[in-house]
């Protein structure tokens, strides 16, 4: 006869085996899907050409453009838009991928459009004029009320319920855990929330807000900037925040916005997330955000349509150099496998710093940027087509659905803004910042990981809380962004490396959200718009 | 020594039984009381609290621990095993159902709460404290895991709730049987064996007849005889008849009773239809039973009625079934009527026509999906499809039961740029019911109505616009897509009303 230990072991082993084999073989074998290109292969040819001598072909074709914009993320698109508004035509936009948009690119299938990265913008701060103007131009802000507060198009405001959290086998409204939180936990939630609310209104000794968007509008008060040299977790401990649940929440927010752990980012950056979003609307509560089925792809598409630059996609910028009063930009076109040299009056470099460092050629009046101290977080994004809406006990399906203590960030529902009464199919987007190792190691491991392993991880996380979705995952595409976002590590935002990176070098102008130290739409847009305007005025 | 293994095994079994009873109660509560967010939460809370009571009470059991444990398993098996069947059968009476639900949850919770403390004490001489607690709780949690995996994946799909409960009742009694089978002197072992055997027979019979119970329970949920019952992709449709009273239920909610529906539909349709000068084009959103259309067709000036209803099963049922078509006087087969089976909001977003009258007869805003059909965005769209002299009317739940919800609709309509007027009517099968009509100028009740109405006269109509103090206007927020306050008002107020 079995003794109880054997029995328990067998039961546990049997359950584990059943759970693992059941779900893993199921999912891996049965879910169709593909790895979506995020430019890593093409990008590595750039590194390869320098390191391993697998040289890209030398340019044997020439063309001309008034302005070249290198890099078609939000910064690049904003630059094109600003150039277009300034009356500059003949703008050539070069991007490595098949679709412009960078982190704001998107996909679409028979069920819905869906994001491949950034998927919302918070209500815009009253002092963030460039983005306010853009949102008015795009009719996202449709009016102002008698107090001057913006009225947003309600179809773009994240519909209720906005967020829910899975904890102890059921869904709760909001992201702060309720069930099982002690009085001490709750007291610390309340204190943290009150403190961050207070800091939203505090101004530094120069009269500027402590935490602004764009980030460079923040106060230079040294007392507060000193927080940039502190790790966020050290700051929290120094303020007496000990609740494991509060730390979970704060860490979740850092992973979500910075792709990094709370212990890896600066206290200034951590607080910026909680204290800089002061936007209000006449017709929405302050925590509401602006979103679309395709996420910020909506904004990327709108900018592209308005700016209508000449597009050179699937092309790798290989060299940017001064040539007389103007510039020369070489690119390798993956479609034709040929290199082309563009002569232009101006160039706007909207590439991340670590790429710019490879392609900008030093010469008279032009320094090669350095990417030292610039650290980037790798991410995985998966889009799952489901033939059944996710359900679950407790709070009804929300836009953002988070699982407590999961390594993954949870999922966003692309059809959440739909007005239809009954939906049976949907697309959900799963996000996973790869924080287990240092970014370089995570990146290397991620590059080797096959589709089936990504699918297994995501499916296991989903089916753990949604057993009803077993067999309902119709498709799962996966995308790995090797350098998804800049990491605001301690000392970076107010340090020398970023300050040096802000130097413009006419006729070459630089714009990218990594120059801000945080990767958000507003930063990329403001930098791109500013660089585009500088380039346009330099032409005039 | 020989008792250790079976007792630890018992810990595993009783844990899974305990969890399954809790899941059964929670699932039933959400099935039968609707998709309310609160069902699972209150069930889990009541259950855990009762377990605490049970654990505390265990201190009063001082002797004959094993014997008492055996008794406990037999009683728990019977109560827990029959719980789902009892609840299904009681569902016809909502108030009684809640008493039974929480009574059963409390009783089962107390019994389950007794189990682990008793087990620990029975085994306290077999192990050191650390070892004992480790083993018993490990078995307990593994049992819970097994149950939580089996319940959604295997048991509910394969057996259904009623038979699942019976299976676990049997398991509880089997634990008693197992312990009785050990050769150890126990007082009154014979009597215990007999009770266990009888309990097992009762539970096995319940399991065998579980399917019939299920069918029976659907009958008892409705008055009279169910004439038609069908799951469509959208909802559960049930039509019943008791004497001359025909009733339609969607997802268990009464839509009309043929005895008094004329009050509802005359009040819904005629105030605005008689106000519009010669209405030509009329839009009906919801209202797939054709009863509102029947009233609309009393106006000879009407050229076209567009009816948009989500579920083709409902519209075809009321167009084709003779005894139902008799109720709506075959309105859905009139050549003036165009039935469109579509999602109303999505359809409304895509049209450019305008209408002289729009009748909005959606179900009550009991979930976030339906809540969107009562939002500011929806009423703005409604405003846009209304002709300059057109009028719209909106079914707006009971101003008596859900006063804030009712006035929230009125305030939201006003925020959409329309000029609203609220009114109410007494429908015996529903109670006091409310509507909000709206147009581009202040409403004046019309002096003339069609001739053959059974309820409405110009005098009666004027009275409908007066609200007594217990239903009068209260301040509310505006219902927007991004706040869905109406769903919250509605849930709170109806839950409060039903709990009284």
Coordinates of N, CA, C and O in Angstrom, one line a residue, chain A residues 1 4-5 7-8 11 15 154-155 157-161 170 283-285 288 393-396 416 418-422 424 467, chain B residues 4-5 8-9 40-41 127 135 145-146 153 233-234 310 343 345-346 349 368-370 372-373 377 380 480-484 488:
Chain A
X1 N 0.8 -1.2 0.0 CA 0.0 0.0 0.0 C 0.9 1.3 0.0 O 2.0 1.3 0.6
X4 N 1.3 7.8 2.7 CA 0.6 9.1 2.3 C 1.5 10.0 1.5 O 1.1 10.7 0.6
X5 N 2.8 9.9 1.8 CA 3.7 10.8 1.1 C 3.8 10.4 -0.4 O 3.6 11.2 -1.3
X7 N 1.5 8.9 -1.9 CA 0.3 9.2 -2.5 C 0.2 10.6 -2.9 O -0.2 11.0 -4.0
X8 N 0.6 11.5 -2.0 CA 0.6 12.9 -2.3 C 1.5 13.2 -3.4 O 1.1 14.0 -4.3
X11 N -0.1 12.1 -6.6 CA -1.2 13.0 -7.0 C -0.7 14.2 -7.6 O -1.1 14.7 -8.7
X15 N -1.0 15.5 -11.4 CA -1.7 16.7 -11.7 C -0.8 17.6 -12.5 O -1.1 18.2 -13.6
X154 N -15.7 60.6 -27.4 CA -15.9 59.6 -26.4 C -15.7 58.2 -26.9 O -15.4 57.3 -26.1
X155 N -15.7 58.0 -28.2 CA -15.4 56.7 -28.7 C -13.9 56.3 -28.5 O -13.6 55.1 -28.6
X157 N -12.2 57.3 -25.7 CA -11.9 57.2 -24.3 C -12.1 55.8 -23.8 O -13.1 55.1 -24.1
X158 N -11.1 55.3 -23.1 CA -11.2 53.8 -22.7 C -12.5 53.6 -22.0 O -12.8 54.2 -21.0
X159 N -13.2 52.6 -22.5 CA -14.6 52.3 -22.0 C -14.5 51.6 -20.7 O -13.5 50.9 -20.4
X160 N -15.5 51.8 -19.9 CA -15.6 51.2 -18.6 C -16.0 49.7 -18.8 O -16.9 49.5 -19.6
X161 N -15.6 48.7 -18.1 CA -14.5 48.7 -17.1 C -13.1 48.8 -17.7 O -12.8 48.1 -18.7
X170 N -10.2 35.1 -8.7 CA -11.3 35.9 -9.2 C -10.8 37.3 -9.6 O -9.7 37.7 -9.3
X283 N -15.1 65.5 -20.3 CA -16.0 64.4 -20.3 C -15.4 63.1 -19.9 O -15.8 62.0 -20.5
X284 N -14.4 63.1 -19.1 CA -13.9 61.8 -18.6 C -13.2 62.0 -17.2 O -12.8 63.1 -16.9
X285 N -13.1 60.9 -16.5 CA -12.4 61.0 -15.2 C -10.9 61.1 -15.4 O -10.5 60.6 -16.5
X288 N -8.8 58.1 -17.0 CA -9.1 57.6 -18.3 C -8.0 57.8 -19.3 O -7.2 58.7 -19.1
X393 N -14.8 34.7 -13.1 CA -15.7 35.2 -12.0 C -15.3 36.6 -11.5 O -14.1 37.0 -11.6
X394 N -16.2 37.3 -11.0 CA -15.9 38.7 -10.5 C -16.1 39.7 -11.5 O -17.0 39.6 -12.4
X395 N -15.3 40.8 -11.5 CA -15.4 41.9 -12.4 C -15.4 41.4 -13.8 O -14.7 40.6 -14.3
X396 N -16.3 42.0 -14.6 CA -16.5 41.7 -16.0 C -15.2 42.1 -16.8 O -14.4 42.9 -16.3
X416 N -12.4 46.1 -27.1 CA -13.1 46.7 -26.0 C -13.9 47.9 -26.3 O -14.9 48.2 -25.7
X418 N -15.5 48.5 -28.9 CA -16.6 48.2 -29.9 C -18.0 48.5 -29.2 O -18.2 48.3 -28.0
X419 N -18.9 48.9 -30.1 CA -20.2 49.3 -29.6 C -21.2 48.1 -29.7 O -22.3 48.2 -29.3
X420 N -20.7 47.0 -30.3 CA -21.6 45.8 -30.5 C -22.0 45.2 -29.2 O -21.3 45.2 -28.2
X421 N -23.3 44.7 -29.2 CA -23.8 44.1 -28.0 C -23.1 42.7 -27.7 O -22.8 42.4 -26.6
X422 N -23.0 41.9 -28.8 CA -22.5 40.6 -28.6 C -21.3 40.4 -29.4 O -21.3 40.7 -30.6
X424 N -18.3 37.5 -30.2 CA -17.8 36.1 -29.9 C -16.4 36.0 -30.2 O -15.7 35.1 -29.6
X467 N -9.5 28.9 -18.0 CA -9.5 27.5 -18.6 C -10.6 27.4 -19.6 O -10.5 26.5 -20.5
Chain B
X4 N -3.7 6.5 10.0 CA -3.2 7.7 9.5 C -3.4 7.9 8.0 O -3.9 8.9 7.6
X5 N -3.2 6.9 7.2 CA -3.3 7.1 5.7 C -4.7 7.4 5.3 O -5.0 8.4 4.6
X8 N -5.5 11.0 6.3 CA -4.9 12.0 5.5 C -5.6 12.1 4.1 O -5.8 13.1 3.5
X9 N -5.9 10.9 3.6 CA -6.7 10.8 2.4 C -8.0 11.5 2.5 O -8.4 12.3 1.6
X40 N -20.5 36.0 -6.8 CA -19.4 35.1 -6.3 C -18.8 35.7 -5.1 O -18.4 35.0 -4.1
X41 N -18.6 37.0 -5.1 CA -18.0 37.6 -3.9 C -18.8 37.3 -2.6 O -18.2 36.9 -1.6
X127 N 1.5 12.4 15.1 CA 2.6 13.2 14.6 C 3.0 14.3 15.6 O 2.1 14.7 16.4
X135 N 1.3 18.0 7.0 CA 0.7 16.9 6.3 C -0.8 17.2 6.0 O -1.3 17.1 4.9
X145 N -6.8 22.0 -5.0 CA -6.4 22.1 -6.4 C -7.1 21.1 -7.3 O -7.6 21.5 -8.4
X146 N -7.2 19.9 -6.9 CA -7.8 18.9 -7.7 C -9.3 19.4 -8.0 O -9.7 19.4 -9.2
X153 N -13.2 22.1 -15.8 CA -12.7 21.4 -17.0 C -13.5 20.2 -17.3 O -13.8 19.8 -18.4
X233 N -27.7 32.1 -30.0 CA -26.4 32.6 -29.7 C -26.4 33.8 -28.8 O -25.4 34.1 -28.2
X234 N -27.6 34.4 -28.7 CA -27.6 35.7 -27.9 C -28.2 35.5 -26.5 O -27.9 36.2 -25.6
X310 N -31.6 42.5 -32.3 CA -30.4 41.7 -32.4 C -30.7 40.2 -32.8 O -30.0 39.7 -33.7
X343 N -27.0 44.6 -34.7 CA -26.6 45.3 -33.4 C -27.0 46.7 -33.5 O -26.5 47.5 -34.3
X345 N -26.6 49.6 -31.9 CA -25.7 50.8 -31.9 C -24.8 50.8 -33.1 O -24.6 51.9 -33.8
X346 N -24.3 49.6 -33.5 CA -23.5 49.6 -34.7 C -24.3 50.0 -35.9 O -23.8 50.8 -36.8
X349 N -24.8 53.7 -36.1 CA -23.6 54.5 -36.5 C -23.5 54.5 -38.0 O -22.8 55.4 -38.6
X368 N -22.6 45.7 -18.7 CA -21.8 46.8 -19.4 C -22.2 46.8 -20.9 O -22.1 47.9 -21.5
X369 N -22.5 45.7 -21.5 CA -22.8 45.7 -22.9 C -24.1 46.5 -23.2 O -24.1 47.4 -24.0
X370 N -25.1 46.2 -22.4 CA -26.4 46.9 -22.6 C -26.3 48.3 -22.1 O -26.9 49.2 -22.7
X372 N -24.1 50.3 -22.7 CA -23.6 51.2 -23.8 C -24.8 51.8 -24.6 O -24.7 52.8 -25.2
X373 N -26.0 51.0 -24.6 CA -27.1 51.5 -25.4 C -27.9 52.6 -24.6 O -28.9 53.0 -25.1
X377 N -23.2 58.8 -25.7 CA -22.8 58.6 -27.1 C -24.0 58.1 -27.9 O -24.2 58.6 -29.0
X380 N -26.6 60.9 -28.4 CA -26.2 61.8 -29.4 C -26.5 61.3 -30.8 O -26.9 62.0 -31.7
X480 N -21.8 57.7 -19.3 CA -20.9 57.7 -20.4 C -20.3 56.3 -20.6 O -20.2 55.5 -19.7
X481 N -19.7 56.1 -21.8 CA -19.1 54.9 -22.1 C -17.9 54.6 -21.2 O -17.6 53.5 -20.8
X482 N -17.2 55.7 -20.8 CA -16.0 55.5 -19.9 C -16.3 55.5 -18.4 O -15.4 55.3 -17.6
X483 N -17.6 55.7 -18.1 CA -17.9 55.5 -16.6 C -19.0 54.5 -16.3 O -19.0 53.9 -15.2
X484 N -19.9 54.3 -17.2 CA -21.0 53.3 -17.1 C -21.7 53.4 -15.7 O -21.9 52.4 -15.0
X488 N -24.2 50.6 -12.6 CA -23.9 50.5 -11.2 C -25.2 51.0 -10.4 O -25.5 50.3 -9.4

